[in-house]
Coordinates of N, CA and C in Angstrom, one line a residue:
X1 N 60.8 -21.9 -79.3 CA 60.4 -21.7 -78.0 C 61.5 -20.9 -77.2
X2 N 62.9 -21.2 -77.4 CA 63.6 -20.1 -77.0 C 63.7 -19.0 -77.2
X3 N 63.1 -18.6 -78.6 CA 63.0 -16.6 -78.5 C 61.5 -16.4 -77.6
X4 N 60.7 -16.7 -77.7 CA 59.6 -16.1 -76.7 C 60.4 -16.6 -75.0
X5 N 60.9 -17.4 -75.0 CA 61.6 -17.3 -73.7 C 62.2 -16.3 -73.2
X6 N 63.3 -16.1 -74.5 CA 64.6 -15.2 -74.3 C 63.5 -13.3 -74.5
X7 N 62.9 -13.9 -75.0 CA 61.8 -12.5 -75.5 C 61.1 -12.3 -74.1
X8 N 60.6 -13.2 -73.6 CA 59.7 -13.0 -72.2 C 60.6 -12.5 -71.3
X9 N 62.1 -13.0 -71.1 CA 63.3 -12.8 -70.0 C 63.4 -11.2 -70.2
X10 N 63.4 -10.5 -71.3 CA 63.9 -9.7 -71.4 C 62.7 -8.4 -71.2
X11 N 62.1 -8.9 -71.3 CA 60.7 -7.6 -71.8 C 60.6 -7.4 -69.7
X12 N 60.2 -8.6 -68.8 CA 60.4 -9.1 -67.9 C 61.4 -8.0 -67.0
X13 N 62.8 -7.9 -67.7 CA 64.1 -7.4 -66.8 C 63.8 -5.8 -67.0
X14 N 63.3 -5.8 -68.6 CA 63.3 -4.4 -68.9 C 61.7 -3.6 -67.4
X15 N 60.8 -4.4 -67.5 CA 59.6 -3.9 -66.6 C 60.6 -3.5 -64.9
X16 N 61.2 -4.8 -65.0 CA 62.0 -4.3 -63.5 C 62.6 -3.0 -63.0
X17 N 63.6 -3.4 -64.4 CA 64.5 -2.1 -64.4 C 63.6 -0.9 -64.3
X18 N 62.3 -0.4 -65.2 CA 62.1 1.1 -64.8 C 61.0 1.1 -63.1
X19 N 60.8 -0.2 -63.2 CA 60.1 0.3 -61.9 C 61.4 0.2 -61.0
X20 N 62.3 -0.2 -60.9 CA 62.8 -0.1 -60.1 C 63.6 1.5 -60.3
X21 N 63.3 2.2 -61.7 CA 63.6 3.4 -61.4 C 62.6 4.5 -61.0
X22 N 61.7 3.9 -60.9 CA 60.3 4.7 -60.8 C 60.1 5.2 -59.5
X23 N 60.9 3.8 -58.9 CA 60.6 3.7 -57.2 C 61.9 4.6 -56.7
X24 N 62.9 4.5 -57.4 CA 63.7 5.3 -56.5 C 63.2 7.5 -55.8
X25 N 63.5 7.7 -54.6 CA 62.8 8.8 -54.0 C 63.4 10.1 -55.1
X26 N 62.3 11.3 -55.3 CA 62.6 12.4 -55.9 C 63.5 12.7 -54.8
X27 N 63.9 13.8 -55.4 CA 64.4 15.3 -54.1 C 64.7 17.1 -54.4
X28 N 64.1 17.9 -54.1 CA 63.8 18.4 -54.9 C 63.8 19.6 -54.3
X29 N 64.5 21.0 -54.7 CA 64.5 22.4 -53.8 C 63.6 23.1 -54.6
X30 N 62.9 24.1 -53.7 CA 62.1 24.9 -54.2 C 62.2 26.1 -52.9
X31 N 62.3 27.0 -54.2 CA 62.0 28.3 -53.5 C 60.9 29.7 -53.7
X32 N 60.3 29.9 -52.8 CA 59.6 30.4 -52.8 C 60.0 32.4 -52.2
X33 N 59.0 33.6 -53.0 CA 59.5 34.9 -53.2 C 59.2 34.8 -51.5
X34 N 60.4 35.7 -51.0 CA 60.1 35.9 -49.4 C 60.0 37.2 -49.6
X35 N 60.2 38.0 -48.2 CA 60.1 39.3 -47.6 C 61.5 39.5 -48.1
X36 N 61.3 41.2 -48.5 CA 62.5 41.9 -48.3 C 63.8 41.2 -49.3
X37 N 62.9 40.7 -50.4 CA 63.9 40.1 -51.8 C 64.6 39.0 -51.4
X38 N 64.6 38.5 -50.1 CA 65.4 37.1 -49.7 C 64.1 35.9 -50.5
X39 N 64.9 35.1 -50.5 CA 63.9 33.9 -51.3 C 63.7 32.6 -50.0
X40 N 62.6 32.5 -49.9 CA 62.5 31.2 -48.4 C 62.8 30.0 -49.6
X41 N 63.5 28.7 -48.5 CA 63.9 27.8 -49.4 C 63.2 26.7 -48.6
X42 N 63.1 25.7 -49.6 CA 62.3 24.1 -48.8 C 63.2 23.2 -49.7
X43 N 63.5 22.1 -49.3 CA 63.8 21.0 -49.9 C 62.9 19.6 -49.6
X44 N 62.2 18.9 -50.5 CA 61.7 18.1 -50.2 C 61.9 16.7 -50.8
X45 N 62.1 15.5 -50.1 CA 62.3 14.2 -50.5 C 60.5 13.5 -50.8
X46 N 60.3 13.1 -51.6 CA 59.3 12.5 -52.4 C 59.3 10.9 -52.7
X47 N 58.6 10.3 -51.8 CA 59.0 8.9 -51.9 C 57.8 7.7 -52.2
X48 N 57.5 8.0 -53.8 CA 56.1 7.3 -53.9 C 56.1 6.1 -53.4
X49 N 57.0 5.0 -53.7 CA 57.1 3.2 -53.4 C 56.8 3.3 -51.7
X50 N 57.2 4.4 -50.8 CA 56.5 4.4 -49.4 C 55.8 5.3 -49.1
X51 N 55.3 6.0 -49.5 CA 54.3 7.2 -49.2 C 54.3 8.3 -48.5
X52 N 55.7 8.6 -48.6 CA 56.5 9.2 -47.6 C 56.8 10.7 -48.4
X53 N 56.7 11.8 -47.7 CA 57.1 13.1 -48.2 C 57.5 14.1 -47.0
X54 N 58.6 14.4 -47.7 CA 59.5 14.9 -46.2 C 60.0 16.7 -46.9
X55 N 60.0 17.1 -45.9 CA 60.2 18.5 -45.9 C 61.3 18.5 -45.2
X56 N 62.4 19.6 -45.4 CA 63.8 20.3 -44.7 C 64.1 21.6 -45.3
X57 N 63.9 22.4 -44.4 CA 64.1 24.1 -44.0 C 65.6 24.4 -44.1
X58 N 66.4 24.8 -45.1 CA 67.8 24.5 -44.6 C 68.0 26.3 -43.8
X59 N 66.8 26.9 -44.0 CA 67.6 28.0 -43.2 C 67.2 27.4 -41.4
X60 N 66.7 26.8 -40.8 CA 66.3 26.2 -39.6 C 67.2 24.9 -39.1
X61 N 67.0 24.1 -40.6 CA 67.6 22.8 -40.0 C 66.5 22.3 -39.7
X62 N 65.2 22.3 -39.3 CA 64.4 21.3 -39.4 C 63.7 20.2 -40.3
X63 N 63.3 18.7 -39.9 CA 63.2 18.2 -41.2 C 62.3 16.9 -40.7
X64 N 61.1 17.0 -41.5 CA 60.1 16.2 -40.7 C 59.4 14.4 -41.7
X65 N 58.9 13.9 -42.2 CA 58.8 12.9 -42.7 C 57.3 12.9 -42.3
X66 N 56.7 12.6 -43.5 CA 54.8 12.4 -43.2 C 54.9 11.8 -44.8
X67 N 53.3 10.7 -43.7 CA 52.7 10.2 -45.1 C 52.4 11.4 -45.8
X68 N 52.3 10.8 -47.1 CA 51.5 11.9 -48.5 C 51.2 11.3 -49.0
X69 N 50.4 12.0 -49.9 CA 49.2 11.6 -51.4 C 49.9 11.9 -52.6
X70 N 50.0 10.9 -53.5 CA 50.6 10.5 -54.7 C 49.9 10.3 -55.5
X71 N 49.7 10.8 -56.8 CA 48.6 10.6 -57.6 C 48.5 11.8 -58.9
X72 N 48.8 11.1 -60.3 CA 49.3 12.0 -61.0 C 50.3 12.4 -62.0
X73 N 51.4 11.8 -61.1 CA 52.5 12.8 -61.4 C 52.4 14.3 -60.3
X74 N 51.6 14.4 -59.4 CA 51.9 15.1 -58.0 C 51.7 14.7 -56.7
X75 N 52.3 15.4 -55.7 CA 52.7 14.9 -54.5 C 51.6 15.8 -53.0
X76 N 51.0 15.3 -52.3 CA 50.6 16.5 -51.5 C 50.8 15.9 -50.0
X77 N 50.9 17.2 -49.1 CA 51.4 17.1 -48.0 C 50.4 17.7 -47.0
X78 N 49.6 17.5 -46.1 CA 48.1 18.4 -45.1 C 49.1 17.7 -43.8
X79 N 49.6 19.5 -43.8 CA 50.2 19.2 -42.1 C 49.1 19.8 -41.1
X80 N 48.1 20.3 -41.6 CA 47.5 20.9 -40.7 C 47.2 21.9 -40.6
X81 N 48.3 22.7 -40.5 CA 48.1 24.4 -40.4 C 49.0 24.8 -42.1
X82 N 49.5 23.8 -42.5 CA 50.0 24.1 -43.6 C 50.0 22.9 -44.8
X83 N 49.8 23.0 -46.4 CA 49.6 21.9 -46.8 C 50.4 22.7 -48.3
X84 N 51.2 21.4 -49.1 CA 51.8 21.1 -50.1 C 50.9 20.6 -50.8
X85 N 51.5 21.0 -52.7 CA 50.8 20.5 -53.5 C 52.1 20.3 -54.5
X86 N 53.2 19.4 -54.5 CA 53.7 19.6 -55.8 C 53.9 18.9 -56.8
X87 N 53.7 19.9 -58.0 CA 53.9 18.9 -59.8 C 55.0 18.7 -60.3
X88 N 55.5 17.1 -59.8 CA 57.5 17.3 -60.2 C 57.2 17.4 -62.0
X89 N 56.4 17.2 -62.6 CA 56.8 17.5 -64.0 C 56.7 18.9 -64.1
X90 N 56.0 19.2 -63.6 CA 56.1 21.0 -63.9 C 57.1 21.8 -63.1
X91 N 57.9 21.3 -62.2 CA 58.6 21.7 -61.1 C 57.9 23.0 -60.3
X92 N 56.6 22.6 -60.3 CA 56.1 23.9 -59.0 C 55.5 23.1 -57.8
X93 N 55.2 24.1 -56.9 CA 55.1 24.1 -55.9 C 53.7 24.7 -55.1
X94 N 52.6 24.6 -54.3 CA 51.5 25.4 -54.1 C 51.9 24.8 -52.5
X95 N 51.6 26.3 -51.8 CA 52.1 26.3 -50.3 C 50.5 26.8 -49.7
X96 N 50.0 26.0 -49.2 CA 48.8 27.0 -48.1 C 48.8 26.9 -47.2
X97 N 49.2 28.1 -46.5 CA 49.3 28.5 -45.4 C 48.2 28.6 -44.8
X98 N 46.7 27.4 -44.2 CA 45.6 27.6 -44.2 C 45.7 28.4 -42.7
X99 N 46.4 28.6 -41.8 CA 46.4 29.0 -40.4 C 46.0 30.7 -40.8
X100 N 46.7 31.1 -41.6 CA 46.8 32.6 -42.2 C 45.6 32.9 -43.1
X101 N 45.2 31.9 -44.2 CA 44.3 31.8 -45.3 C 44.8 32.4 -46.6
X102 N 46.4 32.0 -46.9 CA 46.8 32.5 -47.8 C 48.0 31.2 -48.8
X103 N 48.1 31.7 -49.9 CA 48.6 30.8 -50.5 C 49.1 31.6 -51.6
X104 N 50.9 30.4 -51.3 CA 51.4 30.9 -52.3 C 52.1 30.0 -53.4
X105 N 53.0 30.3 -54.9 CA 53.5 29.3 -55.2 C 54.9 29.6 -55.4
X106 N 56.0 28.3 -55.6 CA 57.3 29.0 -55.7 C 57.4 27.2 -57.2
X107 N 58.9 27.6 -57.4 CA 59.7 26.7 -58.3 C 60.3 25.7 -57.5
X108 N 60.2 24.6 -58.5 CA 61.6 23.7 -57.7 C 62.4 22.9 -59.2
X109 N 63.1 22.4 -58.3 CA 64.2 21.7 -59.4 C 64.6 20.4 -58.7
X110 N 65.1 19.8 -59.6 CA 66.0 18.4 -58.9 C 67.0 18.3 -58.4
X111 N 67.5 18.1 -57.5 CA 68.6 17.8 -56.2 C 69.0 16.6 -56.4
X112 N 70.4 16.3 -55.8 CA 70.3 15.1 -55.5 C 70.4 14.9 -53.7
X113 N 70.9 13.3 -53.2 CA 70.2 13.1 -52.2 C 71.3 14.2 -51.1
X114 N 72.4 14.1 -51.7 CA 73.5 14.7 -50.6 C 73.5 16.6 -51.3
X115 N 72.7 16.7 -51.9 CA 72.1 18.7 -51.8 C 71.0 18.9 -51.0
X116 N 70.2 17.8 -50.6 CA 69.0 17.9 -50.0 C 69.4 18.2 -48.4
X117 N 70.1 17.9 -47.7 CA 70.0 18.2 -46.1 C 68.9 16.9 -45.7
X118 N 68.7 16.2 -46.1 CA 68.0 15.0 -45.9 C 69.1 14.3 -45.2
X119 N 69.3 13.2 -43.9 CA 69.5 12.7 -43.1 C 69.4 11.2 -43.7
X120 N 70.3 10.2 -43.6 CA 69.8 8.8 -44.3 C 68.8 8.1 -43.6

């Protein structure tokens, strides 16, 4: 009875542990081809366990927090005039600019929380 105990304790701590790594938030830069060879840059925090996906401009400084849609292994963002789509296993990015009716895609990569411009 003590190994299925000690077997249950364990199997148990192990489930915790990756959800409790599963939950911790992405963060994530992506850049996208701009005008005139400069590259526009976005940084985004991705926070499945709250539903939360945040966007930060670091050439602006602005930096906003909205629910999102999680599902996948991707992340999506409908601000309205503009909407995200991205695949952290694939590290891309789909930007629609539906105000304009254009769309584009860029790369991203993994950050951590103090490269992101993210605010605690």
């Amino acid at each position: 009875m003590k190994v299925i105990t000690g077997t249950g304790f364990t199997v148990a701590a192990l489930l915790f542990s990756v959800s409790g790594a599963l939950a911790a938030p992405t963060y994530l830069s992506c850049e996208f081809a701009g005008s005139k060879g400069i590259p526009q840059m976005f940084n985004f925090v991705l926070d499945e366990a709250t539903g939360t996906f945040g966007v930060y401009v670091p050439a602006s400084g602005s930096q906003r927090m909205e629910k999102g849609t999680f599902a996948a292994g991707k992340a999506s963002l409908n601000e309205g005039s503009v909407a995200w789509e991205i695949d952290i296993a694939k590290g891309s990015v789909i930007r629609d600019k539906r105000m304009v009716g254009e769309k584009d895609g860029g790369t991203c990569k993994t950050i951590s929380h103090a490269q992101s411009g993210f605010e605690d």
